[in-house]
Short mmCIF file of C-alpha atoms and ligand atoms in Angstrom, two decimals:
data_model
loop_
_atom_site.label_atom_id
_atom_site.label_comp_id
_atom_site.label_asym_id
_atom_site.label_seq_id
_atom_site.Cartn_x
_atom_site.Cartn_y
_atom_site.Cartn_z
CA UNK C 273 -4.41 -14.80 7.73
CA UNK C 274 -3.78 -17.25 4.89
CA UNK C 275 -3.40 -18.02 1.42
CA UNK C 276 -2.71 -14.26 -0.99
CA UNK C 277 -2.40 -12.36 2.35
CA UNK C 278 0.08 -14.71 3.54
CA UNK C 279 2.31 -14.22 0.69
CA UNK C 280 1.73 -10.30 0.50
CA UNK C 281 2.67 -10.67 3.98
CA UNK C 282 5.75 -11.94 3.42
CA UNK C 283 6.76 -9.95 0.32
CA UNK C 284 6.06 -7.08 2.16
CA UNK C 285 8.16 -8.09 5.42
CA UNK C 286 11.23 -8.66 2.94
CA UNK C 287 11.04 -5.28 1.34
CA UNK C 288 10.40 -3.71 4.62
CA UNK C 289 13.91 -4.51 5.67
CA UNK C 290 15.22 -1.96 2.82
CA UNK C 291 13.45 0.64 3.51
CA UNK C 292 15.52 3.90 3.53
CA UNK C 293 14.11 5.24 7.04
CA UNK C 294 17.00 6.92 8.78
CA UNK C 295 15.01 10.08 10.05
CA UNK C 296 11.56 8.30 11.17
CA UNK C 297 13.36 4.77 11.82
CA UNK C 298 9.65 3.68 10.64
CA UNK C 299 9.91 1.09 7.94
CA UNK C 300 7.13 0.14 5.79
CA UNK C 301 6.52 -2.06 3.50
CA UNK C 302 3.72 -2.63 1.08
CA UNK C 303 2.66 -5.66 -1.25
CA UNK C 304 0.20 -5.56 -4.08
CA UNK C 305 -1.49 -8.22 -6.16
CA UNK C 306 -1.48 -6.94 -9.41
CA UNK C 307 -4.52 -7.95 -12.54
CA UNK C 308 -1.41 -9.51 -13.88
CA UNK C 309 -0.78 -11.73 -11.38
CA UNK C 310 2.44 -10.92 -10.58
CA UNK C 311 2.91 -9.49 -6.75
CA UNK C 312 4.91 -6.31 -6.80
CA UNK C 313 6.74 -4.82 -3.27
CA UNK C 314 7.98 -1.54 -2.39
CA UNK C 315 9.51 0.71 0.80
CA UNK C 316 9.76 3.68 2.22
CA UNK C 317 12.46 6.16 1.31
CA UNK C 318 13.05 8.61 2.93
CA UNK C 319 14.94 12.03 1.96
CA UNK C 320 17.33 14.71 4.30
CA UNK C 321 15.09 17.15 2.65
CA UNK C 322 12.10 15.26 3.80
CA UNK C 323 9.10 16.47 1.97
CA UNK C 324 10.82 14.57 -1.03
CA UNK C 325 10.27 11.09 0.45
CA UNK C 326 7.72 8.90 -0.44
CA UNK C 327 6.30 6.06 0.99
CA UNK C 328 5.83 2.37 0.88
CA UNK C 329 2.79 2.19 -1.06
CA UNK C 330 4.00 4.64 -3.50
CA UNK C 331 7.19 2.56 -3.88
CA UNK C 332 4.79 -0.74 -4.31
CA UNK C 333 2.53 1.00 -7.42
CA UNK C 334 5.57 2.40 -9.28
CA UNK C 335 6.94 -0.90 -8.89
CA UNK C 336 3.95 -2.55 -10.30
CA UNK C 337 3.95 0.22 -13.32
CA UNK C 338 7.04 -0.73 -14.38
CA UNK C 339 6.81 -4.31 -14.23
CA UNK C 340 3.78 -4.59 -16.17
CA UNK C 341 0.87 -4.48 -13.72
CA UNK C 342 -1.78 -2.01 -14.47
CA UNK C 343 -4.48 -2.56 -11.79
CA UNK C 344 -4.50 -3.25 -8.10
CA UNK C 345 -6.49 -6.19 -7.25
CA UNK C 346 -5.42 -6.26 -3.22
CA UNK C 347 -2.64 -4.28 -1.43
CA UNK C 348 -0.94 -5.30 2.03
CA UNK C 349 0.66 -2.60 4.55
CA UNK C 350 3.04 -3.58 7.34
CA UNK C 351 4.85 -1.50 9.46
CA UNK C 352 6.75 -1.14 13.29
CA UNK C 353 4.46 -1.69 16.15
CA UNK C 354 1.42 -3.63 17.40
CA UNK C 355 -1.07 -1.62 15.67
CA UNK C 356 -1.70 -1.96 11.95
CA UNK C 357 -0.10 0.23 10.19
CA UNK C 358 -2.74 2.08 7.43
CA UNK C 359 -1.67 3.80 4.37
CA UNK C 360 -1.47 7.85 4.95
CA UNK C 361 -4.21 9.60 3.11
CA UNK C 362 -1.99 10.65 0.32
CA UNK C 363 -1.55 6.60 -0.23
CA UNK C 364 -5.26 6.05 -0.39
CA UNK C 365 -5.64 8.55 -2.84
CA UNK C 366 -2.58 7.04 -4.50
CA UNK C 367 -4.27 3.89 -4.24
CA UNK C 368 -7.64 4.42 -5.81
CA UNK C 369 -6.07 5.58 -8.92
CA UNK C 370 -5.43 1.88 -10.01
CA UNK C 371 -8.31 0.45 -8.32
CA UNK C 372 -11.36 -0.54 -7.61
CA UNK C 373 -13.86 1.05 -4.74
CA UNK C 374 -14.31 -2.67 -3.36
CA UNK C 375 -10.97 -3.57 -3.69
CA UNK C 376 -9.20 -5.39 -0.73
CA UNK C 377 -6.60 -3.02 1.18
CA UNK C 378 -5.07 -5.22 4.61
CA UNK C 379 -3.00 -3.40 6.89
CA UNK C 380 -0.86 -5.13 9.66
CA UNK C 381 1.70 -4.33 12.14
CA UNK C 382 5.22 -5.70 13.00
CA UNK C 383 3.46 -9.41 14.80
CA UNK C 384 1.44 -9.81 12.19
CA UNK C 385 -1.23 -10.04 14.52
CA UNK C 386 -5.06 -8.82 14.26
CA UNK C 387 -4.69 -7.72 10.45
CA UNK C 388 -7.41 -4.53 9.21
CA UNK C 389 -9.47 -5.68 6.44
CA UNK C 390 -10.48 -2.84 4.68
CA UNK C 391 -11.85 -1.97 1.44
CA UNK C 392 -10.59 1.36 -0.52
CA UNK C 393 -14.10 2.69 -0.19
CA UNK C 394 -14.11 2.43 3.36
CA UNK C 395 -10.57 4.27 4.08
CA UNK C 396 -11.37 7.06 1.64
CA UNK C 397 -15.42 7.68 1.41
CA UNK C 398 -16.67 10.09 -0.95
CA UNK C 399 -13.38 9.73 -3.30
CA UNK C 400 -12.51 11.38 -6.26
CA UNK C 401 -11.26 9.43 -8.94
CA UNK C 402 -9.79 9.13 -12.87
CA UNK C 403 -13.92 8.87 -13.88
CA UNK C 404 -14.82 12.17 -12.61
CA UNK C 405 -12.32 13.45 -15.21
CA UNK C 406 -13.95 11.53 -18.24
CA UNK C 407 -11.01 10.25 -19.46
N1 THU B 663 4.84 5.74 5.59
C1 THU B 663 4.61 4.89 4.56
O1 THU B 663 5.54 4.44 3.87
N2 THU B 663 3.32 4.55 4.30
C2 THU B 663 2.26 5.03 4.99
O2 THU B 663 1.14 4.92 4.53
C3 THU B 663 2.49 5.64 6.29
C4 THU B 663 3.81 6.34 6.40
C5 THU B 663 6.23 6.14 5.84
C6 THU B 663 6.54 7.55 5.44
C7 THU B 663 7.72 7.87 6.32
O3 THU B 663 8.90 7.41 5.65
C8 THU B 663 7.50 7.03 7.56
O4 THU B 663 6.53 6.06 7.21
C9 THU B 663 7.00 7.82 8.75
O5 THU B 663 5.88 8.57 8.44
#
């Protein structure tokens, strides 16, 4: 992995470590490339009543909101263990709200080893999206 994923990889990694994760002990951290430009980075945080926590990727878009970003262009996952660590179904819906069926979605656990290219499209066929709305 080089280049863009390199750097999500590592924006990602740094917000990982502030993750609020005392009840799972799982931190994630996710990294998007926004049509801006910019590269915006957000956690997990957790909650003691715990359907109130949200997660990494939610973290990363809110982030991107408020700093300007409006579209997703490519989004990075990283997380504890070997395996890649893919966003949770809720994410992927979260996700293809601000962004394209083809666009690039990488997942990749703690060694950064054997990353997941994905597209949206793949990890949520048959979506439902802002155009079915007619907005
Ligand atoms: N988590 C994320 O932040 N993103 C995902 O897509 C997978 C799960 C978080 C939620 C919770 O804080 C912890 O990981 C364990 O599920």
């Amino acid at each position: 992995m080089d280049g863009i994923d390199q750097t999500l990889l590592e924006a990602a990694n740094r917000v990982r470590k502030n993750a609020h994760a005392p009840y799972s002990g799982f931190f994630v951290g996710a990294a998007i490339l926004a049509d801006d430009g910019n590269i915006y980075a957000g956690c997990n945080v957790e909650n003691a009543a715990y359907p109130q926590g949200s997660c990494a990727e939610a973290s990363a878009i809110s982030a991107m909101l408020a700093g300007g970003g409006r579209r997703i262009k490519r989004i990075l996952t990283t997380g504890p263990g070997k395996e890649p660590v893919t966003p949770c179904g809720g994410c992927r819906q979260r996700i293809r709200e601000f962004s394209d069926l083809d666009t690039p979605v990488i997942c990749v656990g703690a060694d950064g080893k054997k990353p997941l290219f994905s597209t949206l499209e793949q990890l949520l066929p048959h979506s439902f999206g802002p155009e079915f709305l007619d907005k």
